[in-house]
Short mmCIF file of C-alpha atoms in Angstrom, two decimals:
data_model
loop_
_atom_site.label_atom_id
_atom_site.label_comp_id
_atom_site.label_asym_id
_atom_site.label_seq_id
_atom_site.Cartn_x
_atom_site.Cartn_y
_atom_site.Cartn_z
CA MET R 136 79.79 118.78 66.93
CA PHE R 137 78.66 119.58 70.45
CA GLU R 138 82.14 118.79 71.78
CA PHE R 139 83.66 121.25 69.29
CA ILE R 140 81.20 123.99 70.31
CA GLU R 141 81.84 123.31 74.00
CA ALA R 142 85.61 123.50 73.52
CA SER R 143 85.33 126.71 71.50
CA VAL R 144 83.15 128.40 74.12
CA ALA R 145 85.54 127.28 76.88
CA GLU R 146 88.54 128.75 75.05
CA LEU R 147 86.64 132.00 74.50
CA MET R 148 85.71 132.26 78.18
CA LEU R 149 89.31 131.64 79.24
CA GLY R 150 90.53 134.28 76.81
CA LEU R 151 88.07 136.82 78.17
CA HIS R 152 89.07 136.02 81.79
CA GLN R 153 85.54 135.08 82.74
CA PRO R 154 86.00 132.07 85.07
CA ILE R 155 88.42 132.17 88.00
CA GLU R 156 90.52 129.41 86.46
CA SER R 157 91.36 131.68 83.52
CA PHE R 158 93.74 133.62 85.81
CA ILE R 159 95.80 130.50 86.61
CA GLN R 160 98.97 130.33 84.52
CA LEU R 161 100.39 127.27 86.29
CA GLU R 162 100.48 124.26 83.95
CA THR R 163 102.21 121.34 85.64
CA ALA R 164 105.10 120.19 87.85
CA ASP R 165 108.57 120.09 86.32
CA ASP R 166 110.37 118.44 89.26
CA GLY R 167 109.94 118.04 93.00
CA VAL R 168 110.19 121.77 93.78
CA THR R 169 109.49 123.47 90.45
CA LEU R 170 106.26 124.24 88.62
CA ALA R 171 105.96 125.10 84.94
CA ALA R 172 103.70 127.87 83.63
CA THR R 173 101.74 127.98 80.39
CA ASP R 174 104.41 130.10 78.66
CA GLY R 175 107.23 127.76 79.70
CA SER R 176 108.32 129.81 82.73
CA LEU R 177 109.59 127.95 85.78
CA VAL R 178 108.20 128.76 89.22
CA SER R 179 109.31 127.87 92.75
CA ILE R 180 107.77 128.97 96.03
CA VAL R 181 109.90 129.64 99.10
CA LYS R 182 108.19 129.98 102.46
CA GLN R 183 109.65 132.53 104.85
CA PHE R 184 108.88 131.75 108.48
CA GLY R 185 110.35 135.03 109.72
CA ALA R 186 113.54 136.49 111.14
CA ARG R 187 115.81 134.54 113.47
CA GLN R 188 116.73 137.67 115.42
CA ILE R 189 115.15 140.76 116.90
CA ILE R 190 115.33 143.45 114.24
CA GLY R 191 115.92 147.01 115.39
CA ASP R 192 116.86 150.07 113.39
CA ALA R 193 120.49 149.02 112.96
CA GLU R 194 119.59 145.46 111.96
CA TYR R 195 116.94 146.74 109.55
CA GLN R 196 119.40 149.00 107.78
CA TRP R 197 121.93 146.15 107.58
CA ILE R 198 119.27 143.90 106.00
CA ILE R 199 118.41 146.59 103.42
CA ASP R 200 122.05 147.01 102.42
CA GLN R 201 122.76 143.29 102.25
CA ALA R 202 119.48 142.42 100.51
CA THR R 203 120.26 144.95 97.79
CA LEU R 204 123.56 143.19 97.11
CA LYS R 205 122.52 139.57 97.60
CA LEU R 206 118.98 139.54 96.20
CA GLY R 207 119.54 142.15 93.52
CA ALA R 208 122.26 140.20 91.72
CA ARG R 209 119.71 138.67 89.32
CA PHE R 210 117.61 141.78 88.79
CA ASP R 211 120.00 143.69 86.57
CA ARG R 212 118.89 141.69 83.51
CA PRO R 213 115.43 140.85 82.12
CA GLY R 214 113.66 137.54 82.60
CA TYR R 215 113.45 137.19 86.38
CA ALA R 216 110.60 138.06 88.72
CA MET R 217 109.90 137.68 92.42
CA GLN R 218 106.52 137.93 94.10
CA ILE R 219 106.57 138.69 97.82
CA TYR R 220 103.28 137.53 99.30
CA PHE R 221 102.03 138.37 102.78
CA MET R 222 98.71 137.32 104.29
CA ARG R 223 97.22 137.97 107.72
CA ASP R 224 93.86 136.67 108.93
CA PRO R 225 92.82 136.70 112.61
CA SER R 226 89.90 134.32 111.91
CA MET R 227 92.36 131.54 110.94
CA ALA R 228 94.36 131.71 114.18
CA GLY R 229 92.31 128.88 115.62
CA GLN R 230 93.70 126.48 113.01
CA ASP R 231 97.29 127.25 114.06
CA ILE R 232 96.40 126.91 117.72
CA ASP R 233 94.65 123.59 117.08
CA THR R 234 97.87 122.16 115.65
CA VAL R 235 99.61 122.72 118.98
CA ILE R 236 96.60 121.92 121.15
CA ASN R 237 96.03 118.60 119.36
CA ASN R 238 99.56 117.53 120.26
CA ASN R 239 98.81 118.49 123.87
CA ARG R 240 95.63 116.44 123.73
CA SER R 241 97.53 113.38 122.48
CA ALA R 242 99.98 113.66 125.38
CA MET R 243 97.08 114.26 127.77
CA ARG R 244 95.34 111.04 126.68
CA ALA R 245 98.59 109.05 126.81
CA ALA R 246 99.23 110.19 130.41
CA ASP R 247 95.55 109.65 131.34
CA LEU R 248 95.12 113.28 132.39
CA ASP R 249 91.74 115.01 132.44
CA LEU R 250 92.72 118.48 131.21
CA GLY R 251 90.31 118.88 128.30
CA ASP R 252 88.53 121.89 129.83
CA LEU R 253 91.84 123.68 130.38
CA LEU R 254 92.94 123.14 126.77
CA ASN R 255 89.56 124.23 125.41
CA GLU R 256 89.68 127.43 127.45
CA ARG R 257 93.25 128.14 126.36
CA ARG R 258 92.31 127.67 122.72
CA ALA R 259 89.32 130.02 122.95
CA HIS R 260 91.27 132.67 124.85
CA LEU R 261 94.39 132.73 122.65
CA ALA R 262 92.32 132.96 119.46
CA LYS R 263 91.17 136.43 120.56
CA PHE R 264 94.72 137.82 120.48
CA MET R 265 96.41 135.96 117.63
CA ALA R 266 96.29 135.90 113.83
CA HIS R 267 97.44 133.55 111.11
CA GLU R 268 100.23 134.86 108.89
CA ASP R 269 101.90 133.55 105.73
CA ILE R 270 104.96 134.94 103.93
CA TYR R 271 106.11 133.50 100.60
CA PHE R 272 108.66 134.37 97.94
CA VAL R 273 107.50 133.19 94.50
CA LEU R 274 110.46 132.98 92.12
CA TRP R 275 109.83 133.16 88.36
CA THR R 276 112.36 132.44 85.61
CA ARG R 277 110.77 133.55 82.35
CA PRO R 278 111.56 132.85 78.68
CA SER R 279 112.64 136.48 78.27
CA SER R 280 115.81 135.59 80.19
CA LEU R 281 116.95 133.70 77.07
CA SER R 282 118.43 135.26 74.01
CA LYS R 283 116.41 135.14 70.81
CA ALA R 284 118.48 132.26 69.44
CA GLU R 285 118.26 130.30 72.70
CA LEU R 286 114.51 130.80 72.88
CA THR R 287 114.01 129.65 69.30
CA GLU R 288 116.09 126.53 69.93
CA ALA R 289 114.26 125.78 73.21
CA LEU R 290 110.87 126.06 71.54
CA LYS R 291 112.08 123.84 68.72
CA GLN R 292 113.27 121.17 71.17
CA ARG R 293 109.94 121.22 72.98
CA GLY R 294 108.04 121.05 69.69
CA VAL R 295 109.64 117.78 68.56
CA LYS R 296 108.61 115.95 71.74
CA LYS R 297 105.69 113.63 71.12
CA TRP R 298 102.66 113.64 73.38
CA VAL R 299 99.10 112.41 73.22
CA LYS R 300 96.12 114.62 72.45
CA ALA R 301 94.86 115.86 75.82
CA PRO R 302 94.02 119.58 75.75
CA GLY R 303 92.15 119.36 79.06
CA ALA R 304 95.02 117.71 80.98
CA GLN R 305 98.47 118.76 82.12
CA PHE R 306 101.30 118.84 79.59
CA PRO R 307 104.31 117.47 81.52
CA MET R 308 106.83 118.76 78.95
CA GLN R 309 105.71 122.39 79.12
CA ALA R 310 108.94 123.72 80.64
CA LEU R 311 111.74 125.02 78.44
CA GLU R 312 114.90 122.97 78.82
CA ALA R 313 117.19 126.02 78.59
CA LEU R 314 115.55 127.59 81.66
CA ARG R 315 116.14 124.73 84.07
CA THR R 316 119.76 125.51 84.96
CA ARG R 317 119.05 129.23 85.21
CA HIS R 318 116.10 128.61 87.48
CA LYS R 319 117.94 126.24 89.82
CA THR R 320 120.78 128.70 90.33
CA TYR R 321 118.25 131.54 90.78
CA VAL R 322 116.32 129.68 93.49
CA SER R 323 119.53 128.54 95.18
CA SER R 324 120.97 132.06 95.27
CA ILE R 325 117.76 133.62 96.64
CA THR R 326 117.29 131.01 99.40
CA SER R 327 120.96 131.25 100.39
CA ALA R 328 120.74 135.05 100.47
CA LEU R 329 117.63 134.97 102.65
CA GLN R 330 119.33 132.61 105.09
CA GLU R 331 122.40 134.85 105.21
CA LEU R 332 120.08 137.75 106.04
CA GLY R 333 118.92 135.84 109.12
CA MET R 334 115.63 134.59 107.70
CA LYS R 335 114.21 131.14 108.31
CA VAL R 336 113.12 129.83 104.89
CA GLN R 337 112.14 126.58 103.20
CA THR R 338 111.70 125.76 99.51
CA LEU R 339 108.32 124.07 99.19
CA THR R 340 107.70 120.91 97.23
CA THR R 341 105.29 121.20 94.32
CA HIS R 342 102.49 119.63 96.35
CA GLU R 343 103.11 121.96 99.30
CA ALA R 344 103.29 124.94 96.96
CA LEU R 345 99.92 124.13 95.39
CA VAL R 346 98.36 123.73 98.84
CA ALA R 347 99.56 127.26 99.62
CA VAL R 348 98.18 128.58 96.31
CA ARG R 349 94.79 127.00 96.93
CA SER R 350 94.69 128.34 100.50
CA SER R 351 95.35 131.81 99.09
CA LEU R 352 92.42 131.50 96.70
CA TYR R 353 90.03 129.98 99.25
CA PRO R 354 91.12 130.73 102.83
CA GLN R 355 88.14 128.87 104.27
CA LEU R 356 88.88 125.69 102.29
CA GLY R 357 92.65 125.58 102.74
CA HIS R 358 93.86 122.32 104.27
CA LYS R 359 97.37 120.95 104.50
CA ASP R 360 96.20 117.40 103.67
CA TRP R 361 94.82 118.44 100.26
CA ARG R 362 97.00 117.07 97.48
CA ALA R 363 97.06 117.99 93.80
CA ASN R 364 97.36 115.24 91.19
CA LEU R 365 100.65 115.84 89.35
CA PRO R 366 102.84 113.91 86.90
CA GLY R 367 104.44 111.10 88.89
CA ASP R 368 101.35 110.64 91.05
CA PRO R 369 98.97 107.74 90.42
CA MET R 370 96.40 108.55 87.77
CA LEU R 371 92.99 108.64 89.40
CA PRO R 372 90.30 106.54 87.70
CA ARG R 373 87.82 108.59 85.69
CA ALA R 374 85.34 107.79 82.96
CA PRO R 375 86.40 109.19 79.52
CA GLN R 376 83.92 111.75 78.24
CA HIS R 377 85.67 113.23 75.19
CA GLY R 378 85.90 110.24 72.87
CA GLU R 379 88.66 107.78 72.18
CA THR R 380 91.12 110.26 70.66
CA ASP R 381 91.06 112.80 73.53
CA LEU R 382 92.83 111.48 76.65
CA SER R 383 92.14 114.51 78.84
CA ASP R 384 90.01 112.40 81.19
CA VAL R 385 92.71 109.75 81.56
CA LEU R 386 95.75 111.89 82.38
CA TRP R 387 96.35 114.29 85.26
CA PRO R 388 93.61 116.99 85.41
CA ALA R 389 94.55 120.56 84.53
CA LEU R 390 95.93 122.46 87.52
CA ARG R 391 93.56 125.38 87.02
CA ARG R 392 90.61 123.02 87.50
CA GLN R 393 92.13 121.35 90.54
CA LEU R 394 92.86 124.70 92.19
CA CYS R 395 89.63 126.52 91.30
CA THR R 396 86.84 124.53 92.90
CA GLU R 397 84.48 127.39 93.82
CA ASP R 398 82.67 129.77 91.53
CA GLY R 399 82.98 133.55 91.45
CA ALA R 400 80.81 136.47 90.46
CA VAL R 401 81.15 140.23 90.14
CA VAL R 402 78.92 141.91 92.73
CA SER R 403 79.71 145.56 91.97
CA GLY R 404 82.36 147.72 90.36
CA ASN R 405 84.96 146.81 93.01
CA ILE R 406 83.50 143.80 94.86
CA VAL R 407 83.50 140.16 93.79
CA ARG R 408 82.30 136.95 95.38
CA ILE R 409 84.65 133.96 95.40
CA GLY R 410 83.19 130.92 97.09
CA GLY R 411 81.62 131.98 100.36
CA LEU R 412 83.53 135.26 100.72
CA LEU R 413 83.22 138.76 99.35
CA TRP R 414 86.51 140.26 98.15
CA GLY R 415 87.67 143.79 97.45
CA GLY R 416 90.98 144.67 95.81
CA VAL R 417 93.19 147.75 96.05
CA ASP R 418 96.14 148.59 93.79
CA LEU R 419 99.06 150.85 94.61
CA THR R 420 98.86 153.52 91.90
CA LEU R 421 101.67 155.80 93.11
CA ALA R 422 104.75 154.47 94.88
CA PRO R 423 105.65 155.75 98.36
CA ALA R 424 107.47 159.07 98.34
CA GLU R 425 109.30 157.87 101.45
CA PRO R 426 109.50 154.05 101.47
CA SER R 427 108.65 153.04 105.04
CA PRO R 428 109.14 149.77 106.95
CA PHE R 429 106.38 147.21 106.63
CA PRO R 430 105.39 147.28 110.37
CA GLN R 431 104.02 150.80 109.92
CA LEU R 432 101.43 149.48 107.46
CA LEU R 433 100.74 146.36 109.51
CA ALA R 434 100.16 148.29 112.73
CA ARG R 435 97.39 150.38 111.15
CA LEU R 436 95.65 147.31 109.75
CA ILE R 437 95.90 145.47 113.06
CA ASP R 438 94.31 148.43 114.86
CA ASN R 439 91.40 148.28 112.40
CA ASP R 440 91.19 144.46 112.59
CA VAL R 441 91.44 144.10 108.80
CA PRO R 442 92.38 140.70 107.32
CA PHE R 443 94.30 141.20 104.10
CA ARG R 444 96.76 139.79 101.64
CA MET R 445 99.48 141.70 99.82
CA SER R 446 101.45 140.94 96.68
CA ILE R 447 104.62 142.83 95.73
CA LEU R 448 105.66 141.78 92.22
CA VAL R 449 109.26 142.73 91.45
CA GLU R 450 110.44 142.26 87.85
CA SER R 451 114.04 142.57 86.69
CA GLY R 452 115.30 144.90 83.99
CA GLY R 453 113.26 147.90 85.08
CA THR R 454 114.87 150.31 82.62
CA HIS R 455 114.40 148.08 79.58
CA GLY R 456 111.82 149.70 77.33
CA THR R 457 112.16 153.17 78.87
CA ALA R 458 114.43 154.56 76.13
CA PHE R 459 111.52 155.38 73.84
CA ARG R 460 109.60 156.99 76.69
CA ALA R 461 112.58 159.20 77.48
CA PHE R 462 112.88 160.12 73.79
CA ALA R 463 109.16 160.91 73.49
CA ALA R 464 109.22 162.96 76.69
CA GLY R 465 112.22 164.90 75.34
CA VAL R 466 110.50 165.62 72.03
CA LEU R 467 107.39 166.85 73.84
CA GLY R 468 109.38 168.72 76.46
CA PHE R 469 108.44 172.11 75.00
CA THR R 470 104.74 171.48 75.79
CA ASN R 471 105.06 171.53 79.59
CA GLN R 472 107.53 171.18 82.41
CA VAL R 473 106.29 167.72 83.42
CA ASN R 474 107.62 166.08 80.26
CA LYS R 475 111.09 167.45 80.99
CA GLN R 476 110.92 166.04 84.51
CA ILE R 477 109.82 162.65 83.17
CA ARG R 478 112.72 162.57 80.74
CA GLU R 479 115.24 163.57 83.40
CA SER R 480 113.97 160.94 85.84
CA LEU R 481 114.11 158.17 83.20
CA LEU R 482 117.62 159.16 82.19
CA ALA R 483 118.67 159.19 85.85
CA LEU R 484 117.25 155.66 86.32
CA GLN R 485 119.05 154.44 83.21
CA LYS R 486 122.31 155.81 84.56
CA MET R 487 121.64 154.32 87.99
CA SER R 488 120.98 150.88 86.45
CA GLN R 489 124.64 150.73 85.42
CA SER R 490 125.74 150.55 89.06
CA GLU R 491 122.76 148.97 90.89
CA PRO R 492 119.60 147.05 89.96
CA VAL R 493 116.57 149.05 88.85
CA VAL R 494 113.32 147.06 88.83
CA LYS R 495 109.64 147.27 88.04
CA MET R 496 107.36 146.95 91.04
CA ARG R 497 103.61 146.34 91.20
CA VAL R 498 101.78 146.17 94.53
CA SER R 499 98.27 144.79 94.97
CA PHE R 500 96.16 144.26 98.09
CA SER R 501 92.83 142.63 98.84
CA THR R 502 90.61 142.04 101.84
CA PHE R 503 87.53 139.93 102.40
CA ALA R 504 84.42 139.47 104.53
CA PRO R 505 81.59 136.92 104.86
CA GLN R 506 79.28 136.68 101.88
CA ASN R 507 76.30 138.09 103.80
CA ASN R 508 78.11 141.15 105.16
CA ARG R 509 78.82 143.53 102.31
CA LYS R 510 78.94 146.57 104.60
CA LEU R 511 81.78 145.01 106.57
CA LEU R 512 83.74 144.48 103.37
CA GLU R 513 83.23 148.08 102.28
CA THR R 514 84.46 149.23 105.70
CA ARG R 515 87.54 147.00 105.43
CA VAL R 516 88.33 148.17 101.89
CA GLY R 517 88.15 151.77 103.08
CA ALA R 518 90.40 151.06 106.08
CA LEU R 519 92.84 149.18 103.83
CA THR R 520 93.01 152.07 101.35
CA GLN R 521 93.61 154.62 104.11
CA ALA R 522 96.35 152.50 105.69
CA ILE R 523 98.11 152.07 102.33
CA GLU R 524 98.03 155.79 101.54
CA ALA R 525 99.52 156.57 104.95
CA TRP R 526 102.36 154.11 104.30
CA GLY R 527 105.07 156.47 103.11
CA TYR R 528 102.75 158.96 101.38
CA CYS R 529 101.55 156.90 98.41
CA GLN R 530 98.28 156.60 96.51
CA ALA R 531 95.95 153.61 96.13
CA SER R 532 92.78 152.87 94.21
CA SER R 533 90.18 150.10 94.14
CA ASN R 534 89.04 151.03 90.62
CA GLY R 535 91.41 148.99 88.50
CA GLY R 536 89.01 147.83 85.79
CA ASP R 537 87.89 144.23 86.15
CA PRO R 538 87.34 143.76 89.92
CA LEU R 539 88.04 140.02 89.71
CA ASP R 540 91.35 140.71 87.98
CA VAL R 541 92.25 143.22 90.72
CA VAL R 542 91.53 140.68 93.46
CA MET R 543 93.41 137.86 91.70
CA SER R 544 96.45 140.14 91.33
CA SER R 545 97.10 139.69 95.05
CA ALA R 546 96.75 135.88 94.99
CA LEU R 547 99.77 133.67 95.58
CA GLY R 548 101.73 132.46 92.58
CA VAL R 549 98.89 132.06 90.08
CA ALA R 550 100.45 134.37 87.46
CA CYS R 551 103.34 136.76 86.93
CA ALA R 552 100.96 139.66 86.37
CA SER R 553 99.14 142.44 88.19
CA THR R 554 96.60 145.15 87.46
CA ALA R 555 98.65 147.66 89.45
CA PRO R 556 100.59 150.12 87.29
CA PRO R 557 104.33 149.34 87.18
CA VAL R 558 106.69 151.56 89.12
CA VAL R 559 110.32 151.81 87.97
CA MET R 560 112.49 152.28 91.04
CA PRO R 561 115.89 151.29 92.50
CA PHE R 562 115.93 147.85 94.06
CA HIS R 563 117.22 149.18 97.38
CA GLU R 564 114.04 151.25 97.71
CA THR R 565 111.90 148.20 96.97
CA VAL R 566 113.41 146.00 99.69
CA LYS R 567 112.52 148.62 102.30
CA LEU R 568 108.85 147.68 101.84
CA LEU R 569 109.26 143.93 102.41
CA PRO R 570 108.11 142.20 105.63
CA TRP R 571 111.52 141.58 107.19
CA GLN R 572 110.49 142.26 110.80
CA ARG R 573 108.27 139.21 111.38
CA ALA R 574 109.62 137.04 114.19
CA SER R 575 110.08 133.29 113.74
CA SER R 576 110.52 130.53 116.28
CA PRO R 577 113.35 128.00 115.94
CA PHE R 578 110.71 125.34 116.63
CA ASN R 579 108.29 124.26 113.92
CA GLU R 580 105.98 122.96 116.64
CA GLY R 581 105.92 123.22 120.39
CA SER R 582 103.92 122.27 123.45
CA VAL R 583 103.79 125.89 124.63
CA ILE R 584 102.27 128.74 122.61
CA PHE R 585 103.81 132.18 122.90
CA ARG R 586 102.80 135.17 120.81
CA THR R 587 104.46 138.35 119.66
CA PRO R 588 102.95 141.70 120.74
CA ASP R 589 101.15 141.96 117.38
CA GLY R 590 99.64 138.46 117.59
CA ARG R 591 102.01 136.24 115.58
CA MET R 592 102.24 132.71 117.00
CA TRP R 593 105.63 131.69 118.44
CA PRO R 594 105.71 127.98 119.42
CA TYR R 595 108.19 126.83 122.04
CA GLN R 596 109.41 123.35 122.95
CA SER R 597 111.96 122.61 125.65
CA GLY R 598 114.26 119.61 125.64
CA THR R 599 114.54 119.18 121.87
CA ALA R 600 117.59 118.09 119.88
CA LEU R 601 118.28 121.62 118.64
CA THR R 602 120.85 122.05 121.41
CA SER R 603 122.72 119.60 123.63
CA LEU R 604 121.95 121.52 126.84
CA TRP R 605 118.91 123.47 128.04
CA PHE R 606 119.12 126.21 130.62
CA ASP R 607 116.32 128.78 130.90
CA LEU R 608 117.03 131.95 132.84
CA ILE R 609 113.88 133.93 133.70
CA PHE R 610 114.24 137.29 135.39
CA ALA R 611 111.87 140.20 135.93
CA GLN R 612 110.64 142.54 138.62
CA PRO R 613 108.31 141.16 141.34
CA GLY R 614 104.79 140.54 140.12
CA ALA R 615 105.75 140.43 136.42
CA GLY R 616 104.70 136.79 135.94
CA LYS R 617 107.86 134.72 136.42
CA SER R 618 106.08 131.98 138.35
CA VAL R 619 103.19 131.88 135.88
CA LEU R 620 105.65 131.46 133.02
CA MET R 621 107.53 128.68 134.81
CA ASN R 622 104.30 126.83 135.53
CA ALA R 623 103.29 127.18 131.85
CA LEU R 624 106.66 125.79 130.72
CA ASN R 625 106.43 122.87 133.15
CA LEU R 626 102.89 122.09 132.03
CA GLY R 627 104.13 122.21 128.45
CA THR R 628 106.82 119.67 129.36
CA ILE R 629 104.17 117.39 130.85
CA LEU R 630 101.99 117.73 127.71
CA SER R 631 104.79 117.36 125.14
CA ALA R 632 103.93 115.27 122.10
CA GLY R 633 105.28 111.73 122.10
CA LEU R 634 105.24 111.15 125.87
CA ALA R 635 103.59 107.89 126.95
CA HIS R 636 103.55 108.68 130.69
CA LEU R 637 104.20 111.51 133.10
CA PRO R 638 107.77 112.84 132.79
CA TYR R 639 110.03 113.32 135.79
CA VAL R 640 109.81 116.96 136.85
CA ALA R 641 111.35 118.22 140.09
CA ILE R 642 110.80 121.78 141.33
CA LEU R 643 112.66 123.45 144.19
CA ASP R 644 110.61 126.52 144.97
CA ILE R 645 110.96 129.28 147.57
CA GLY R 646 107.29 129.87 148.16
CA PRO R 647 104.10 128.11 147.06
CA SER R 648 103.95 129.31 143.44
CA SER R 649 104.39 125.82 141.98
CA SER R 650 101.76 124.24 144.23
CA GLY R 651 98.97 125.30 141.86
CA LEU R 652 100.47 123.41 138.94
CA ILE R 653 101.10 120.35 141.10
CA SER R 654 97.52 120.38 142.37
CA LEU R 655 96.22 120.78 138.81
CA VAL R 656 98.13 117.75 137.53
CA ARG R 657 97.37 115.62 140.58
CA ASP R 658 93.63 116.31 140.42
CA ALA R 659 93.60 115.53 136.69
CA LEU R 660 94.90 112.00 137.30
CA PRO R 661 92.71 109.03 138.23
CA LEU R 662 92.41 108.38 141.97
CA GLU R 663 94.71 105.35 141.87
CA ARG R 664 97.53 107.37 140.26
CA ARG R 665 97.49 110.58 142.26
CA HIS R 666 100.41 109.39 144.35
CA GLU R 667 102.63 110.03 141.30
CA VAL R 668 102.39 113.80 141.90
CA LEU R 669 103.48 115.23 145.23
CA HIS R 670 103.96 118.64 146.79
CA VAL R 671 106.06 118.73 149.96
CA LYS R 672 106.69 121.77 152.11
CA LEU R 673 110.05 121.49 153.85
CA ARG R 674 110.21 122.41 157.53
CA MET R 675 113.07 123.22 159.89
CA THR R 676 112.80 119.91 161.79
CA PRO R 677 115.10 116.85 162.02
CA ASP R 678 112.64 114.88 159.87
CA TYR R 679 113.57 117.03 156.87
CA GLY R 680 117.30 117.16 157.57
CA VAL R 681 119.70 116.48 154.71
CA ASN R 682 123.36 115.51 155.02
CA PRO R 683 125.14 117.19 152.08
CA PHE R 684 128.18 114.92 152.64
CA ASP R 685 126.13 111.73 152.27
CA THR R 686 127.15 110.44 148.83
CA GLN R 687 124.66 107.96 147.36
CA LEU R 688 126.41 104.92 145.87
#
């Protein structure tokens, strides 16, 4: 009896969107790179590391034109959705820096160098100027992409599959069979298109994708070593608590419970607490009159030091369902001029959809602050709202009803939904808002940390297998830092991961600029090994004479 009451109350709470886990629509893993949602939709997450080239005005316009053709091929029919997720948090920069610094520390210990103070100072200094960023494309293939007959048959096929009673566990056969081929071709076409646009992308495995989702929900708890328990993984031992007929405690735990490990509470009309952070959400209520490049928005938020996350949900078939609206606006056109304008705009979009994709777009933002600093959060929400409204002359609001629902609308990949009102617009206008201009490094890791002017980390590693020959040409006016850069690159070579001893580095220098690096490395070695590092100043005497015709055999 008590179990029945408990289950009924839990279902009621989930239906009313009371706990955080009620917003999670992810059900289970379908294969190595695909997740299945509660309605049978298939979901894949593609990580975008950034652009492989410097993007100016000409390159940006080329990307817009090509993205409209390559990405928009699937958005002329219903059933497909794409969430573009961007997150920036300066307080998490230290984690990215630690990844590189820890590799330096391993090389330092292997070479028996005492450079711990230098690495600690570098870590503390760089963290002041850098920020952590994430960009993801979440690709949804929904049951609405099937015809009515196909959907009925797919549901029938899923219904005949036998499975044990386990309402509190994952259902590994949740996906609709008819969607699998569609979804694979959809993901393949989007990733190929992004690569052709010059973007560095990677389709995440299901475990990697869920790590990214959890990090979006709880930035302070995100850790790359966390691993969700999915079908195919070993079943973790647990004591059954729901009787002999319910196997929920034996099978893989529900994803919503694995992802949502911290509680949440509504603090005010537009502020919620999730874990140890206060969150405030903002929805785009009126699309930009002049769609502007993403860096314009980012620059304003960087100036105000506002951490934030953004979700742009793009759904295909934007004109589907607008016929009745156009008819109603036409019937009521005699009441005022606005109804006539609405009808004309809807008819124009319907006509445009015959030659190019027209989509629905919803944009949601959120920012956060420590739990004990509500005033800081209110300041950040205000700065975020002002920056959004200055981004191409649009309108934004933080009063979207349930404040928890507004905040969760900007989370990564938890649901194909948003509290922001849908905007029907041409796809080529939508792609103008996406974060194309974020630079990426060809190296996943590196012994040297560079940064872009706006604080994005750019790792660098010389001597890798990416090319067969390395030749660095550094040129600048006097006093611009050429020698400092060369010393940093040489120190990075010495502290490269995987080295078991000091590498061979020879420097021919006109002037004493390299002597500082040589002294640093020599003094960091034990006394009995300092002979391995040497700085020699050549003199115009016979002792330093060299015969260029003396061939060593």
